[in-house]
XYZ file of C-alpha atoms in Angstrom:
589
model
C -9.915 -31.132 6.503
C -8.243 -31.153 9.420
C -9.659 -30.965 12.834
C -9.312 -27.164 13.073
C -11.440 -26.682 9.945
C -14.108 -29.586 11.547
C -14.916 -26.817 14.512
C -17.463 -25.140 13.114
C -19.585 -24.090 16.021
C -18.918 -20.440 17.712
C -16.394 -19.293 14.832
C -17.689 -15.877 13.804
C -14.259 -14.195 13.331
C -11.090 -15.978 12.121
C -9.323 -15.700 15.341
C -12.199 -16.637 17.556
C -10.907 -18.378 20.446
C -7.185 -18.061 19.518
C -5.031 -16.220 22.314
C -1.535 -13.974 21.350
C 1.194 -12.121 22.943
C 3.449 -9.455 21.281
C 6.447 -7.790 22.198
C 9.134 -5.736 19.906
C 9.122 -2.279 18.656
C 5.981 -0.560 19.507
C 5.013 1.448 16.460
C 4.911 -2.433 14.758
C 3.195 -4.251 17.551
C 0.762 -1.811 18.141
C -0.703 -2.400 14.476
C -0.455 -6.266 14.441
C -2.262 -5.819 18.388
C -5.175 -4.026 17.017
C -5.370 -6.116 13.884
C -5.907 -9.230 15.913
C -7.974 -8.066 18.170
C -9.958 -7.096 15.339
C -10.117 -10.548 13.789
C -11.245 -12.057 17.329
C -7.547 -12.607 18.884
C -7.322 -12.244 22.744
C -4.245 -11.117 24.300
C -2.242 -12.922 26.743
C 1.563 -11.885 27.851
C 4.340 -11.700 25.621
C 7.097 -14.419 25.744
C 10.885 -14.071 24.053
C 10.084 -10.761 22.250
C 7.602 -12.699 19.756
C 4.557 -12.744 18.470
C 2.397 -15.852 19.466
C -0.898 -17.252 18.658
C -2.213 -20.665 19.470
C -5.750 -22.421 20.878
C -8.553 -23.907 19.551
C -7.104 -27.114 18.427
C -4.498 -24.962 16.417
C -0.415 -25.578 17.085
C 1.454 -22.124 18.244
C 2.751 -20.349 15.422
C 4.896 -17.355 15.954
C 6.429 -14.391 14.164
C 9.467 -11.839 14.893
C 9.228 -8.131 13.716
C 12.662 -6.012 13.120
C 13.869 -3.156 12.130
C 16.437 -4.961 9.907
C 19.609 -6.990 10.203
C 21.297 -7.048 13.199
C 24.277 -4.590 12.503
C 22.531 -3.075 9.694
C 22.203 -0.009 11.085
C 18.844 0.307 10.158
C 17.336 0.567 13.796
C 13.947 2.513 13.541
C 11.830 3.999 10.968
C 14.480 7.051 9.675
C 16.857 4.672 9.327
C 14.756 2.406 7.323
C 13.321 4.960 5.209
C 16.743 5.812 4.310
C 18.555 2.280 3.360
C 15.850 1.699 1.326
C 14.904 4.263 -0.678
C 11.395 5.286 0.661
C 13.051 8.637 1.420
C 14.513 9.321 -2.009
C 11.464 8.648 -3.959
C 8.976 10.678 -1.382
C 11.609 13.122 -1.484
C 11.673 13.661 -4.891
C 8.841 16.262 -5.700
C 10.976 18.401 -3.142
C 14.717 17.268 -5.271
C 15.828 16.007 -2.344
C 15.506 13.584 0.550
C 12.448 13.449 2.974
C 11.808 11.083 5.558
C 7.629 10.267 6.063
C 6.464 11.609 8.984
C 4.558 8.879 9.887
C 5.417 5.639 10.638
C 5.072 4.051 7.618
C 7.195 0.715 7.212
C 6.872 0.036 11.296
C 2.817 -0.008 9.800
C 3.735 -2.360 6.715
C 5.787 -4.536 8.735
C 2.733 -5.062 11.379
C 0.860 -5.631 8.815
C 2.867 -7.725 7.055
C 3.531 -9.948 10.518
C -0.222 -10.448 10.791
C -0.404 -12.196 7.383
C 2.641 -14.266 7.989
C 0.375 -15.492 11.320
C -2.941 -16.136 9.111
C -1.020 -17.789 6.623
C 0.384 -20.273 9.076
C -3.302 -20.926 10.240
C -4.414 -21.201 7.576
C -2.229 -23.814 6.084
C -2.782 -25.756 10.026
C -6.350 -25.852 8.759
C -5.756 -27.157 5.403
C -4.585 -30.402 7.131
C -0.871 -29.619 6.327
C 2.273 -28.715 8.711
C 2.994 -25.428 7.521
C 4.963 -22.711 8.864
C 5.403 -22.300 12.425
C 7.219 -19.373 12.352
C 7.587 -15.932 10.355
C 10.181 -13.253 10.519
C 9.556 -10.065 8.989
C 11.491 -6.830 9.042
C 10.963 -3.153 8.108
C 13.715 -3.372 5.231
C 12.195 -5.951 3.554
C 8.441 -4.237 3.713
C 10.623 -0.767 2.368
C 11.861 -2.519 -0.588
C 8.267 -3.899 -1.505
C 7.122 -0.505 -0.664
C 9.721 1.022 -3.546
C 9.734 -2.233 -5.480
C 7.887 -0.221 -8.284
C 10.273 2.391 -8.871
C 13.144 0.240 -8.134
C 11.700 -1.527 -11.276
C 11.751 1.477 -13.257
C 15.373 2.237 -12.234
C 16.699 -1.297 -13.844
C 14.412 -1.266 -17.420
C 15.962 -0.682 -20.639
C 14.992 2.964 -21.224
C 14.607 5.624 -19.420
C 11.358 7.341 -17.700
C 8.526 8.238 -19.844
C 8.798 11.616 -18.092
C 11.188 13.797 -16.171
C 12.213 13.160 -12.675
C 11.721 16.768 -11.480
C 10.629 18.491 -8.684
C 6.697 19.717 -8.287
C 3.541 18.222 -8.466
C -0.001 19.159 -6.693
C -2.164 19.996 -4.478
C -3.303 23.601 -6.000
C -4.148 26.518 -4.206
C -7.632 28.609 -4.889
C -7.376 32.146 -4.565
C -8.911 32.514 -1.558
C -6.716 29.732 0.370
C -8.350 26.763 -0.655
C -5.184 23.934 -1.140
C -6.931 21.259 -2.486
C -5.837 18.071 -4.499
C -7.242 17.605 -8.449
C -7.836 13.957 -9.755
C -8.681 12.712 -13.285
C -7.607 9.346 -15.323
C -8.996 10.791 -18.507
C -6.753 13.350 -20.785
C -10.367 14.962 -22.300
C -11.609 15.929 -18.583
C -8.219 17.367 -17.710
C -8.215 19.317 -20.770
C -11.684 20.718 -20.264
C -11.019 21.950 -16.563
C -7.961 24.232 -17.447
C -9.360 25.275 -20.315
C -12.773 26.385 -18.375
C -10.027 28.146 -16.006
C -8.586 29.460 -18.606
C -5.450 28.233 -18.623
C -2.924 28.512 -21.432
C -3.326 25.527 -24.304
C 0.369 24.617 -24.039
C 0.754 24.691 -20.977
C -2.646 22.123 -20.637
C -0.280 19.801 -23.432
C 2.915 19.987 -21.516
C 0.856 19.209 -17.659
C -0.874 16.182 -18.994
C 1.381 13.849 -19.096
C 3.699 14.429 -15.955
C 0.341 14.318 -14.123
C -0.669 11.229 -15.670
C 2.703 9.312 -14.807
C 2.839 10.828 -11.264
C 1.484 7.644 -9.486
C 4.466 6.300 -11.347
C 7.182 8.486 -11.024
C 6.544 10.365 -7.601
C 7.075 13.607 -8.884
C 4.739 15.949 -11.156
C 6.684 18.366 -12.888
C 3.899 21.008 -13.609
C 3.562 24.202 -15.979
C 4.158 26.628 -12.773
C 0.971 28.889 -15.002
C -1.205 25.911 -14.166
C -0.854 27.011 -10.243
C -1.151 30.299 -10.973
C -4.564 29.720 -12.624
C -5.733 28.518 -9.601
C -3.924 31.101 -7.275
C -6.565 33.246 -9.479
C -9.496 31.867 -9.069
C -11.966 30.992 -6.082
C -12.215 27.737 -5.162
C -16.078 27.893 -6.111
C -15.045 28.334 -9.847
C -13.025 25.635 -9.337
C -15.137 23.412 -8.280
C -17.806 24.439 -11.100
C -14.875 23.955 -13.512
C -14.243 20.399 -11.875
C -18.055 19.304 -12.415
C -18.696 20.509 -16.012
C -15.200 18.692 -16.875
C -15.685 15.476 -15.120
C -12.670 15.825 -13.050
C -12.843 15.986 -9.346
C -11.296 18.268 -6.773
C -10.779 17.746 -2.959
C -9.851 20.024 0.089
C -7.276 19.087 2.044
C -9.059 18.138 5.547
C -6.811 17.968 8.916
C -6.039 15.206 11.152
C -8.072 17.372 13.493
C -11.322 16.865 10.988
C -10.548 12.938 10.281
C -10.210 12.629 13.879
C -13.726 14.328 14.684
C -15.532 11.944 11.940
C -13.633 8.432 12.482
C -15.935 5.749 12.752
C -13.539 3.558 14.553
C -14.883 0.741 12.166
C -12.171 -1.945 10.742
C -9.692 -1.672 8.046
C -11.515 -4.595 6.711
C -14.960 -6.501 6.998
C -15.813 -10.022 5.977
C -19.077 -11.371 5.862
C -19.574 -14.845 5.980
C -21.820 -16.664 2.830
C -24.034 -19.287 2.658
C -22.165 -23.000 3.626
C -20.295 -24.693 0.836
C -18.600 -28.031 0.510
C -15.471 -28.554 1.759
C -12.282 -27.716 -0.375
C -10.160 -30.618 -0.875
C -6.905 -29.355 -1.277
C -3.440 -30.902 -1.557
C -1.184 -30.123 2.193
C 0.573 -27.093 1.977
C 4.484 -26.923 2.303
C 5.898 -24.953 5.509
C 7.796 -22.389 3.239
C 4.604 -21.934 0.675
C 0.964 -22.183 3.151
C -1.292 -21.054 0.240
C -0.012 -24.010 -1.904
C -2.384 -25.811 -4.178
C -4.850 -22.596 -3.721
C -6.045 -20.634 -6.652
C -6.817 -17.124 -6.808
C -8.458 -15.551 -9.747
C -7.319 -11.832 -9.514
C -9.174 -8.925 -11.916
C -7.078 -5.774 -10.986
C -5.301 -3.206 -11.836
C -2.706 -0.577 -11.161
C -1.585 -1.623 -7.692
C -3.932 -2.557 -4.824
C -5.524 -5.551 -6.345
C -2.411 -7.249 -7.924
C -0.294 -6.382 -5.579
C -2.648 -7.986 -3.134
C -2.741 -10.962 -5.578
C 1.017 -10.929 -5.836
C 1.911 -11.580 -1.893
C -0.906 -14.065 -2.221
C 1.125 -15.922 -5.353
C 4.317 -15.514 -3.210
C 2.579 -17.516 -0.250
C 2.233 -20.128 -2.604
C -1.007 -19.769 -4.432
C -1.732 -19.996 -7.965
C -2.541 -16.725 -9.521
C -4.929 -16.126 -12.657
C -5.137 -12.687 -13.915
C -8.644 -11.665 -15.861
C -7.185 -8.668 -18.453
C -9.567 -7.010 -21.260
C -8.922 -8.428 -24.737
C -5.423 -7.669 -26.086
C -4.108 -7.808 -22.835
C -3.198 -5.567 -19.431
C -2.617 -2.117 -21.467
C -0.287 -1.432 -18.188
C 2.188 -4.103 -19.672
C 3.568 -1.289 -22.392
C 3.580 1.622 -19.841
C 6.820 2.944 -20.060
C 9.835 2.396 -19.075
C 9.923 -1.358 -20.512
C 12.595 -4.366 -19.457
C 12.420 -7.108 -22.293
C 9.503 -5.351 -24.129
C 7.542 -5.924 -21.060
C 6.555 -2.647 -18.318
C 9.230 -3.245 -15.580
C 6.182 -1.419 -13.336
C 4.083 -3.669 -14.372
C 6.532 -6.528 -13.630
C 7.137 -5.798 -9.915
C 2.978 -6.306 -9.319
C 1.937 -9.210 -11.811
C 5.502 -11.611 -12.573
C 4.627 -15.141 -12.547
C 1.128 -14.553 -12.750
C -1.289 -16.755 -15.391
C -3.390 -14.533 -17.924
C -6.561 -15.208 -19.379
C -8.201 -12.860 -21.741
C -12.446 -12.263 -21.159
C -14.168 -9.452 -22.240
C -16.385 -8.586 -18.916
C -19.125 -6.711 -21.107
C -20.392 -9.702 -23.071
C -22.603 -12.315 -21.152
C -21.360 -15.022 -22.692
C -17.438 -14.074 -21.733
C -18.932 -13.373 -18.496
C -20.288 -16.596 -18.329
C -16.288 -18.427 -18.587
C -15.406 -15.990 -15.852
C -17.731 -17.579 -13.283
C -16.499 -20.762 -14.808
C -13.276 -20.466 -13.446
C -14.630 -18.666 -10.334
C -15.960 -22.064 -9.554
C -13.145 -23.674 -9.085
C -10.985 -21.027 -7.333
C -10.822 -20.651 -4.166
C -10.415 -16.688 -3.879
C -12.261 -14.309 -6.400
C -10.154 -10.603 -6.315
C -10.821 -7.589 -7.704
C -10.499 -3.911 -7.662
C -13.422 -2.574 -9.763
C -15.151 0.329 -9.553
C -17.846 0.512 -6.735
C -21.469 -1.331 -8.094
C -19.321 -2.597 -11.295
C -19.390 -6.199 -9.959
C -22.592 -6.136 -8.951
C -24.070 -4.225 -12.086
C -22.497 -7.272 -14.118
C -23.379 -9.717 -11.589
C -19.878 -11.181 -10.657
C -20.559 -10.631 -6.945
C -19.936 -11.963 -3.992
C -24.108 -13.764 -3.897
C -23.972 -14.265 -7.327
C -20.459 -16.228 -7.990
C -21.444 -17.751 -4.210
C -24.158 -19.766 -6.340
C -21.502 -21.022 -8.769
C -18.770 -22.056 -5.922
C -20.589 -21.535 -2.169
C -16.731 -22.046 -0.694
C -15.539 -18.500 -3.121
C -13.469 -15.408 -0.871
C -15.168 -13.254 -2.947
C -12.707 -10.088 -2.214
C -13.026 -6.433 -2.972
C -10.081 -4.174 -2.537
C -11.725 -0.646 -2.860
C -11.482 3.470 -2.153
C -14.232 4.062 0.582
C -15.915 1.217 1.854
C -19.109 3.362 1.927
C -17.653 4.899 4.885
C -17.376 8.546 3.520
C -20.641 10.249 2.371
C -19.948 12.528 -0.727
C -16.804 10.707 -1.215
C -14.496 11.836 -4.097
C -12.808 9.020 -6.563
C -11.134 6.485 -4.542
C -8.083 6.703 -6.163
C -4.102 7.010 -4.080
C -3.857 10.885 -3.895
C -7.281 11.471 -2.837
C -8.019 9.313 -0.544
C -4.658 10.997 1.223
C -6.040 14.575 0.586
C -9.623 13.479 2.346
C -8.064 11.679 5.054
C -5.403 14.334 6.462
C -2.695 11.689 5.227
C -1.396 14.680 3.771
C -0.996 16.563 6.774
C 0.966 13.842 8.715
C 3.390 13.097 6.319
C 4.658 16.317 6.532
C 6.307 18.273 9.323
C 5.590 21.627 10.477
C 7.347 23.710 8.930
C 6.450 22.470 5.520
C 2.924 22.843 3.941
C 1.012 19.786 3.707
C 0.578 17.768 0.664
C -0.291 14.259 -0.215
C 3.096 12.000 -0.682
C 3.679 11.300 -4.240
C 4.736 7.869 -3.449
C 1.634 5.783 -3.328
C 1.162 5.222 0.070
C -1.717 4.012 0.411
C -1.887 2.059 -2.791
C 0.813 -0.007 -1.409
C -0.834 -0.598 2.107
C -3.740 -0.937 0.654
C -2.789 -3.806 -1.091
C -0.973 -5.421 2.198
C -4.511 -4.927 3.874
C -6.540 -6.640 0.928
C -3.767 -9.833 1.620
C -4.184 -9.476 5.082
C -8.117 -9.385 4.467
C -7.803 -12.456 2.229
C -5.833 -14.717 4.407
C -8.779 -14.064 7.154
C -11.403 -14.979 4.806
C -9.897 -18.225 3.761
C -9.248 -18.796 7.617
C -13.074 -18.139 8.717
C -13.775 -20.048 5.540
C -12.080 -22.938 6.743
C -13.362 -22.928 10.750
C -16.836 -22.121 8.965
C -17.564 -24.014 6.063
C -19.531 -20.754 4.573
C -17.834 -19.018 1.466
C -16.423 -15.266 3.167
C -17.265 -11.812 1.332
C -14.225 -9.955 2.201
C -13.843 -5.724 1.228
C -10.648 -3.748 2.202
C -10.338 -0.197 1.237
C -7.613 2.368 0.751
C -9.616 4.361 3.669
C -8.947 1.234 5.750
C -5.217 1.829 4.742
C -4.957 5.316 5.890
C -6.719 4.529 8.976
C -4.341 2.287 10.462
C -1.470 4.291 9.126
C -2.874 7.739 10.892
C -3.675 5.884 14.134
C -1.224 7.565 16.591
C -1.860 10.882 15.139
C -5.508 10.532 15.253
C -5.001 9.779 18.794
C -2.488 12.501 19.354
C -5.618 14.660 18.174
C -8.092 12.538 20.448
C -5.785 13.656 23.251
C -5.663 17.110 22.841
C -1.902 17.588 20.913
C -0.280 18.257 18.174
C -0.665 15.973 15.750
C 2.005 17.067 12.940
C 5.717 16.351 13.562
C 7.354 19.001 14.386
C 9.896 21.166 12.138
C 12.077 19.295 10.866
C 11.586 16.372 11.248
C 13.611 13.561 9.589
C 15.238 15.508 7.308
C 18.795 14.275 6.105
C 21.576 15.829 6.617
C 23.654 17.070 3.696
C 27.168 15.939 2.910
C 30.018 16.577 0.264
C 28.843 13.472 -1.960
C 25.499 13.037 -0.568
C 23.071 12.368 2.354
C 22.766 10.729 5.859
C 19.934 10.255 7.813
C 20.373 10.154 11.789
C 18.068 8.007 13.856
C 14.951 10.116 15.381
C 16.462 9.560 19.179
C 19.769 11.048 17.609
C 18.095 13.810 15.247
C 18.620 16.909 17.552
C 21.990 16.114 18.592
C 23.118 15.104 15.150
C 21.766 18.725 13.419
C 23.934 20.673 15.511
C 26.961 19.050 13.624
C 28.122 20.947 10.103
C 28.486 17.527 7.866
C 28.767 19.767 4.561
C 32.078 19.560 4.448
C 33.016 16.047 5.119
C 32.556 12.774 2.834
C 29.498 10.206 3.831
C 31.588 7.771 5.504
C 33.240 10.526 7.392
C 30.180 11.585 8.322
C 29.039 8.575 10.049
C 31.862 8.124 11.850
C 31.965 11.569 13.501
C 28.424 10.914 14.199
C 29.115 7.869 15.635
C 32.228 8.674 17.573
C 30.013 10.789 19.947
C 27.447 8.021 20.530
C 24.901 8.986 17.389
C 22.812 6.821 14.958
C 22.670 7.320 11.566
C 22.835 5.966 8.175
C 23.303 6.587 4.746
C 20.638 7.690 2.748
C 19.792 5.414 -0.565
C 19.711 7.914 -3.246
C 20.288 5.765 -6.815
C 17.999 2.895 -6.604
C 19.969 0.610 -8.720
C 22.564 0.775 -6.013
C 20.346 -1.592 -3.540
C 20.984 -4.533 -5.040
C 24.476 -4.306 -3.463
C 23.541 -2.629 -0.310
C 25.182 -4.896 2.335
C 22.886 -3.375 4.979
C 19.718 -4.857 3.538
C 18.347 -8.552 5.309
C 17.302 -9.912 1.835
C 19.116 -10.293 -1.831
C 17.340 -8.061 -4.937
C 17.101 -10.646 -7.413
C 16.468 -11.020 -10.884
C 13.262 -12.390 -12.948
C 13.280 -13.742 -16.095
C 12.786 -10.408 -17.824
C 15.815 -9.357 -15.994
C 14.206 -7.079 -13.949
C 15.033 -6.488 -10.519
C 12.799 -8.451 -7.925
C 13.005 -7.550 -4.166
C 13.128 -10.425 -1.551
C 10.084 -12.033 0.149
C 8.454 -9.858 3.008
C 8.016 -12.497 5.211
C 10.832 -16.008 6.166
C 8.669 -18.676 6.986
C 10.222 -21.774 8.630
């Protein structure tokens, strides 16, 4: 190891003892600021607009956050939202263009920045040269954001479903708007017929509901609302129970503000000691090489978690039931492979164990023991019930991350299923993405799947740090709570100060022109409504815009159309499927 790793004594976070500055755009550095401090970082001034951390026997690594290229014109969050296509797909339950009234890629990109900085220490502490320096920009964490339904847009066939307006929450008769949750086709039956909704209408909701964490949009049976418009939200809730579905009230920022915690997006726990890892150096451009991480998720938090680890250069083995992922043949495919399922899990190893029988159970902790990170997504007490966790695979490899990427974090008593949607609806995600003058309602787009998964990385990357200024093996747990958290942060502290927390009417909305749709920068917003762009082209647009001093940009509307965008920092490649694959988050050099 090298000497880093050797200093065991007085290490009880990752960053213990290492100093940082930060400079740059202030909705990224405030994120990648708090996250450090939270890992044990202590702040010292700024120096050339970067990010810096150093100490301890470690050499200074640094990283740069942006909004995108220079001369992009993608210069703060609307503008990103826009080039990239965030905007179009949380736009499309409304058929049309919305910006996110929060800021969500200058969040992703913090995020993403703190990684890069981990990653570099980490590889420091392997004993190899690593990289000394990341760059990271909001385009680049906007096309990972949309990288799913990018994917979609380049497969062979076309959506399993419609791309339509509509979608939940529901409203109860007396007021109620509340968000309804089930993965199983018998317990969504059930409900709405205990409601008594009408049996085709039940048929013809199913499946747009079921594919709305894939599409963005939920193109409803408008009788399913009104069966809720009829009822109380008491019967709805009775309905809910008998069914095995689950609803959940839309709370305020107001109400998530009163019951924060203030507690991390994250916690790791350090193990009992273990051996040290002999590992081969890493490589400055891949810090996580000669690493193995053995990765039992699914949908999106977990793998793509794994995924960011595999493109930092570790070695990724996927645990799937027998006969495979069932998410490879969700629709649409690209090569007879889900393209979907392709953004999250290309270039992954599989390995087929059936977690029910002892004996397959048995080969999993076989493999556990030589990994170095264990990562999984199951549902709360699952791991434990079949014990795979973190104290029992800790006696089969005492070095293990053993890392949880879950809904809660037992943070939230009564907690409903920890799934995307809900987690928004209990949070008052749903509030702030929204602005005034349009009723709230969880983004389609899965938010916090996506961050979630940037926050189990992050979470990761300090476990294996700690691990190796420790010695001990590192329980780490992220959560989609965790996620929302960090995201809601300067309205929760809008609240805390005694303002409005919702953006106000609205706000980044694109503008409308003859062959499509430009989005202005927020400092230009009110200046740019006042102009009539109906009339004129896109291009003409801009430049009347920009002839009287105004920022704006045009919106991304046709995914296929950014892999040709000139405006984007990084090329959208193709995979051996010939699916489209969006560039690296982070440049390390």
């Amino acid at each position: 190891m090298a000497s880093p790793a050797t200093t065991y004594t007085a290490v009880r976070r990752p960053l213990d003892a290492l100093g940082f500055g930060i400079a740059g755009p202030r909705s990224m550095t405030a994120v990648v600021a708090d996250h450090l401090r939270r890992l044990g970082g202590r702040v010292r001034d700024a120096d050339r607009g970067e990010i810096a951390l150093g100490g301890a026997g470690f050499a200074p690594v640094t990283a740069r956050a942006a909004w995108g290229a220079r001369g992009s014109g993608i210069d703060d969050e609307a503008t990103a939202q826009a080039a990239t296509g965030v905007m179009a797909v949380h736009g499309r339950r409304h058929g049309a263009p919305r910006g996110l009234g929060v800021d969500y890629l200058a969040t992703a990109t913090g995020v993403l920045a703190v990684q890069g900085l981990l990653a570099a220490l980490v590889a420091q502490a392997r004993g190899g040269s690593g990289p000394r320096h990341a760059d990271v920009t909001a385009d680049r964490a906007g096309l990972l954001a949309v990288s799913q339904y990018l994917a979609a847009s380049g497969a062979d066939e076309p959506e399993a479903v419609e791309l339509a307006p509509g979608g939940p929450p529901f409203t109860s008769a007396d007021g109620v708007v509340f968000e309804l949750e089930t993965l199983d086709p018998g317990a969504w039956a059930d409900f709405w017929r205990a409601l008594g909704a009408p049996a085709e209408a039940i048929r013809a909701g199913w499946r747009p509901f079921q594919f709305r964490y894939a599409t963005a949009c939920a193109p409803l049976p408008r009788s399913l609302h009104e069966v809720t418009r009829a009822q109380p939200i008491e019967r709805i809730r009775q309905a809910a129970d008998a069914s095995g579905a689950e609803v959940c009230r839309l709370r305020t920022l107001a109400e998530r503000a009163h019951e924060d915690d203030g507690a991390d997006p994250w916690t790791l726990r350090a193990l009992r000691p273990g051996a040290p890892v002999a590992r081969p150096p890493a490589s400055p451009a891949r810090p996580l090489e000669g690493m193995t991480v053995l990765e039992a998720g699914r949908r999106i938090q977990a793998p793509l978690a794994a995924h960011l680890l595999g493109l930092l250069g570790a070695r990724i083995i996927r645990v799937e039931p027998p006969g495979g992922d069932p998410l490879r043949g969700m629709p649409p495919a690209r090569a007879g492979v889900s393209a979907r399922w392709l953004a999250l899990n290309r270039g992954k190893e599989a390995v087929e164990i059936d977690i029910t029988s002892p004996g397959e159970r048995g080969r999993l902790r076989e493999l556990a023991a030589q990994a170095d990170v264990f990562l999984h997504n199951w549902a709360p007490g699952k791991a434990a019930a079949l014990a795979l966790d973190a104290e029992h695979l800790a006696a089969a490899n005492p070095s293990l991350v053993h890392a949880y990427t879950g809904g809660w974090a037992d943070r939230i008593a009564h907690a409903p299923m920890g799934t995307d949607f809900m987690v928004q609806a209990r949070t008052g995600v749903g509030e702030a993405v929204h602005p005034a003058d349009e009723p709230p309602a969880p983004s389609l787009m899965t938010l916090l799947d996506v961050l979630g998964g940037l926050h189990g990385t992050e979470a990761v990357l300090a476990g294996l740090l700690l691990r190796e200024r420790t010695g001990h093996g590192v329980r780490v747990e992220s959560s989609l709570l965790g996620a929302a958290d960090t995201l809601l942060a300067p309205a929760l502290e809008r609240v805390r100060q005694g303002h409005d927390p919702r953006p106000p009417a609205g706000f980044r909305r694109p503008l409308r022109t003859s062959d499509g749709w430009i989005a202005p920068s927020d400092a230009s917003a009110t200046a740019a409504a006042a102009h009539d762009l109906s009339g004129l082209c896109t291009e003409d647009a801009l430049h009347r815009l920009r002839a009287r001093g105004l920022t704006a940009t045009a919106v991304t509307t046709d995914l296929t159309g950014l892999a040709h965008d000139p405006r984007l920092s990084g090329p959208i490649s193709r995979d051996t499927h010939g699916a489209p694959a969006v560039p690296d988050p982070w440049s390390l050099a």
